[in-house]
Amino acid sequence: MESIIDYLKRKLREAGAGRWEAIAVECGVAKTLPRKIAYDDRDNPGVQTIQPLLDYFGAVERGEKELPDLEQKAA
């Protein structure tokens, strides 16, 4: 069975780095948190820290929310 943190890493990587900041803003977490989780730069984040992201991806899976548009890099 997939651990909660592995689930979150997988969902963040599937969403793509271009969406992480928008997801963080929508969830009310630090803009750097998704990157830190996806790249194992955050040791053992607490449930209170990751719960907003878990709730967000759960809502996406249930069809209650959609992933934000990908950020466009300036040319």
Short mmCIF file of N, CA and C in Angstrom, two decimals:
data_model
loop_
_atom_site.label_atom_id
_atom_site.label_comp_id
_atom_site.label_asym_id
_atom_site.label_seq_id
_atom_site.Cartn_x
_atom_site.Cartn_y
_atom_site.Cartn_z
N MET A 1 0.84 -1.19 0.00
CA MET A 1 0.00 0.00 0.00
C MET A 1 0.88 1.25 0.00
N GLU A 2 0.49 2.21 -0.78
CA GLU A 2 1.24 3.46 -0.92
C GLU A 2 1.09 4.31 0.34
N SER A 3 2.20 4.84 0.84
CA SER A 3 2.13 5.71 2.02
C SER A 3 1.53 7.06 1.63
N ILE A 4 1.10 7.80 2.63
CA ILE A 4 0.50 9.11 2.37
C ILE A 4 1.50 10.03 1.68
N ILE A 5 2.72 10.04 2.15
CA ILE A 5 3.71 10.95 1.56
C ILE A 5 4.07 10.52 0.15
N ASP A 6 4.12 9.21 -0.12
CA ASP A 6 4.38 8.74 -1.48
C ASP A 6 3.23 9.09 -2.41
N TYR A 7 2.00 8.99 -1.91
CA TYR A 7 0.82 9.40 -2.68
C TYR A 7 0.94 10.88 -3.06
N LEU A 8 1.29 11.70 -2.07
CA LEU A 8 1.39 13.13 -2.30
C LEU A 8 2.51 13.45 -3.29
N LYS A 9 3.65 12.80 -3.16
CA LYS A 9 4.74 13.00 -4.11
C LYS A 9 4.30 12.64 -5.53
N ARG A 10 3.60 11.51 -5.66
CA ARG A 10 3.13 11.07 -6.98
C ARG A 10 2.15 12.08 -7.57
N LYS A 11 1.21 12.55 -6.76
CA LYS A 11 0.21 13.49 -7.27
C LYS A 11 0.86 14.82 -7.67
N LEU A 12 1.83 15.27 -6.90
CA LEU A 12 2.53 16.52 -7.24
C LEU A 12 3.32 16.36 -8.53
N ARG A 13 4.00 15.25 -8.68
CA ARG A 13 4.77 15.02 -9.91
C ARG A 13 3.85 14.88 -11.11
N GLU A 14 2.71 14.21 -10.94
CA GLU A 14 1.74 14.10 -12.03
C GLU A 14 1.19 15.47 -12.42
N ALA A 15 0.94 16.32 -11.43
CA ALA A 15 0.42 17.67 -11.71
C ALA A 15 1.45 18.50 -12.46
N GLY A 16 2.72 18.31 -12.14
CA GLY A 16 3.80 19.04 -12.80
C GLY A 16 4.22 20.28 -12.03
N ALA A 17 5.50 20.55 -12.10
CA ALA A 17 6.09 21.66 -11.35
C ALA A 17 5.49 23.01 -11.72
N GLY A 18 5.02 23.15 -12.94
CA GLY A 18 4.43 24.41 -13.37
C GLY A 18 3.13 24.75 -12.67
N ARG A 19 2.54 23.80 -11.97
CA ARG A 19 1.29 24.03 -11.24
C ARG A 19 1.49 24.15 -9.73
N TRP A 20 2.67 23.83 -9.24
CA TRP A 20 2.88 23.74 -7.80
C TRP A 20 2.59 25.03 -7.06
N GLU A 21 3.01 26.16 -7.58
CA GLU A 21 2.78 27.42 -6.87
C GLU A 21 1.29 27.72 -6.78
N ALA A 22 0.56 27.52 -7.86
CA ALA A 22 -0.89 27.77 -7.85
C ALA A 22 -1.60 26.82 -6.89
N ILE A 23 -1.17 25.57 -6.85
CA ILE A 23 -1.76 24.60 -5.92
C ILE A 23 -1.48 25.04 -4.49
N ALA A 24 -0.25 25.45 -4.21
CA ALA A 24 0.11 25.90 -2.87
C ALA A 24 -0.74 27.09 -2.44
N VAL A 25 -0.92 28.05 -3.33
CA VAL A 25 -1.73 29.23 -3.02
C VAL A 25 -3.16 28.81 -2.71
N GLU A 26 -3.72 27.95 -3.54
CA GLU A 26 -5.10 27.50 -3.33
C GLU A 26 -5.25 26.74 -2.01
N CYS A 27 -4.21 26.01 -1.63
CA CYS A 27 -4.26 25.22 -0.40
C CYS A 27 -3.89 26.03 0.84
N GLY A 28 -3.31 27.20 0.64
CA GLY A 28 -2.91 28.02 1.77
C GLY A 28 -1.65 27.53 2.46
N VAL A 29 -0.78 26.89 1.69
CA VAL A 29 0.50 26.43 2.24
C VAL A 29 1.63 27.24 1.59
N ALA A 30 2.83 27.11 2.14
CA ALA A 30 3.98 27.82 1.59
C ALA A 30 4.19 27.44 0.13
N LYS A 31 4.52 28.42 -0.69
CA LYS A 31 4.71 28.18 -2.12
C LYS A 31 5.80 27.16 -2.41
N THR A 32 6.74 27.02 -1.49
CA THR A 32 7.85 26.08 -1.68
C THR A 32 7.54 24.67 -1.21
N LEU A 33 6.45 24.49 -0.47
CA LEU A 33 6.15 23.18 0.10
C LEU A 33 5.98 22.08 -0.95
N PRO A 34 5.22 22.29 -2.02
CA PRO A 34 5.10 21.21 -3.01
C PRO A 34 6.44 20.75 -3.58
N ARG A 35 7.32 21.70 -3.88
CA ARG A 35 8.64 21.33 -4.41
C ARG A 35 9.42 20.54 -3.38
N LYS A 36 9.40 21.00 -2.14
CA LYS A 36 10.15 20.31 -1.09
C LYS A 36 9.65 18.89 -0.89
N ILE A 37 8.34 18.70 -0.95
CA ILE A 37 7.79 17.35 -0.79
C ILE A 37 8.14 16.49 -2.00
N ALA A 38 7.95 17.01 -3.20
CA ALA A 38 8.19 16.23 -4.42
C ALA A 38 9.64 15.79 -4.54
N TYR A 39 10.57 16.62 -4.06
CA TYR A 39 11.99 16.31 -4.20
C TYR A 39 12.64 15.84 -2.90
N ASP A 40 11.83 15.42 -1.93
CA ASP A 40 12.35 14.90 -0.66
C ASP A 40 13.24 15.89 0.08
N ASP A 41 12.95 17.19 -0.05
CA ASP A 41 13.72 18.20 0.67
C ASP A 41 13.09 18.52 2.02
N ARG A 42 12.01 17.87 2.34
CA ARG A 42 11.31 18.12 3.61
C ARG A 42 11.25 16.81 4.37
N ASP A 43 11.95 16.74 5.49
CA ASP A 43 11.97 15.51 6.29
C ASP A 43 10.70 15.40 7.12
N ASN A 44 9.97 14.33 6.92
CA ASN A 44 8.83 13.96 7.75
C ASN A 44 7.88 15.12 8.05
N PRO A 45 7.24 15.69 7.02
CA PRO A 45 6.30 16.78 7.30
C PRO A 45 5.12 16.26 8.11
N GLY A 46 4.64 17.07 9.03
CA GLY A 46 3.51 16.68 9.87
C GLY A 46 2.21 16.65 9.09
N VAL A 47 1.24 15.94 9.65
CA VAL A 47 -0.06 15.83 9.00
C VAL A 47 -0.69 17.20 8.81
N GLN A 48 -0.59 18.08 9.80
CA GLN A 48 -1.17 19.42 9.67
C GLN A 48 -0.55 20.18 8.51
N THR A 49 0.69 19.92 8.21
CA THR A 49 1.38 20.59 7.12
C THR A 49 0.89 20.11 5.77
N ILE A 50 0.68 18.81 5.63
CA ILE A 50 0.33 18.26 4.32
C ILE A 50 -1.16 18.04 4.11
N GLN A 51 -1.97 18.14 5.18
CA GLN A 51 -3.40 17.87 5.05
C GLN A 51 -4.09 18.73 3.99
N PRO A 52 -3.77 20.03 3.88
CA PRO A 52 -4.43 20.82 2.83
C PRO A 52 -4.13 20.29 1.42
N LEU A 53 -2.92 19.80 1.20
CA LEU A 53 -2.58 19.23 -0.11
C LEU A 53 -3.31 17.90 -0.33
N LEU A 54 -3.39 17.09 0.71
CA LEU A 54 -4.13 15.83 0.60
C LEU A 54 -5.60 16.08 0.29
N ASP A 55 -6.18 17.06 0.98
CA ASP A 55 -7.59 17.41 0.73
C ASP A 55 -7.78 17.90 -0.70
N TYR A 56 -6.84 18.70 -1.17
CA TYR A 56 -6.92 19.25 -2.52
C TYR A 56 -6.90 18.13 -3.57
N PHE A 57 -5.93 17.24 -3.48
CA PHE A 57 -5.83 16.16 -4.47
C PHE A 57 -6.99 15.18 -4.34
N GLY A 58 -7.52 15.00 -3.14
CA GLY A 58 -8.72 14.19 -2.97
C GLY A 58 -9.90 14.81 -3.71
N ALA A 59 -10.04 16.14 -3.61
CA ALA A 59 -11.11 16.84 -4.32
C ALA A 59 -10.93 16.74 -5.83
N VAL A 60 -9.69 16.80 -6.30
CA VAL A 60 -9.42 16.65 -7.73
C VAL A 60 -9.84 15.25 -8.18
N GLU A 61 -9.49 14.24 -7.41
CA GLU A 61 -9.84 12.86 -7.77
C GLU A 61 -11.36 12.65 -7.79
N ARG A 62 -12.08 13.33 -6.90
CA ARG A 62 -13.54 13.20 -6.86
C ARG A 62 -14.23 14.06 -7.90
N GLY A 63 -13.46 14.88 -8.63
CA GLY A 63 -14.04 15.74 -9.65
C GLY A 63 -14.62 17.03 -9.10
N GLU A 64 -14.31 17.36 -7.86
CA GLU A 64 -14.81 18.58 -7.23
C GLU A 64 -13.96 19.79 -7.56
N LYS A 65 -12.72 19.56 -7.94
CA LYS A 65 -11.79 20.62 -8.32
C LYS A 65 -11.04 20.17 -9.55
N GLU A 66 -10.47 21.14 -10.25
CA GLU A 66 -9.60 20.84 -11.39
C GLU A 66 -8.23 21.41 -11.10
N LEU A 67 -7.23 20.76 -11.68
CA LEU A 67 -5.87 21.29 -11.55
C LEU A 67 -5.81 22.65 -12.22
N PRO A 68 -5.02 23.57 -11.67
CA PRO A 68 -4.88 24.89 -12.31
C PRO A 68 -4.17 24.76 -13.66
N ASP A 69 -4.35 25.78 -14.48
CA ASP A 69 -3.63 25.82 -15.75
C ASP A 69 -2.14 25.85 -15.48
N LEU A 70 -1.37 25.30 -16.40
CA LEU A 70 0.08 25.35 -16.28
C LEU A 70 0.56 26.78 -16.39
N GLU A 71 1.52 27.16 -15.55
CA GLU A 71 2.12 28.49 -15.64
C GLU A 71 2.92 28.58 -16.92
N GLN A 72 2.79 29.69 -17.59
CA GLN A 72 3.55 29.91 -18.81
C GLN A 72 4.81 30.71 -18.47
N LYS A 73 5.94 30.19 -18.87
CA LYS A 73 7.22 30.89 -18.65
C LYS A 73 7.36 32.01 -19.66
N ALA A 74 7.85 33.15 -19.20
CA ALA A 74 8.08 34.28 -20.10
C ALA A 74 9.18 33.92 -21.10
N ALA A 75 8.98 34.32 -22.34
CA ALA A 75 9.95 33.99 -23.39
C ALA A 75 11.10 34.94 -23.40
#
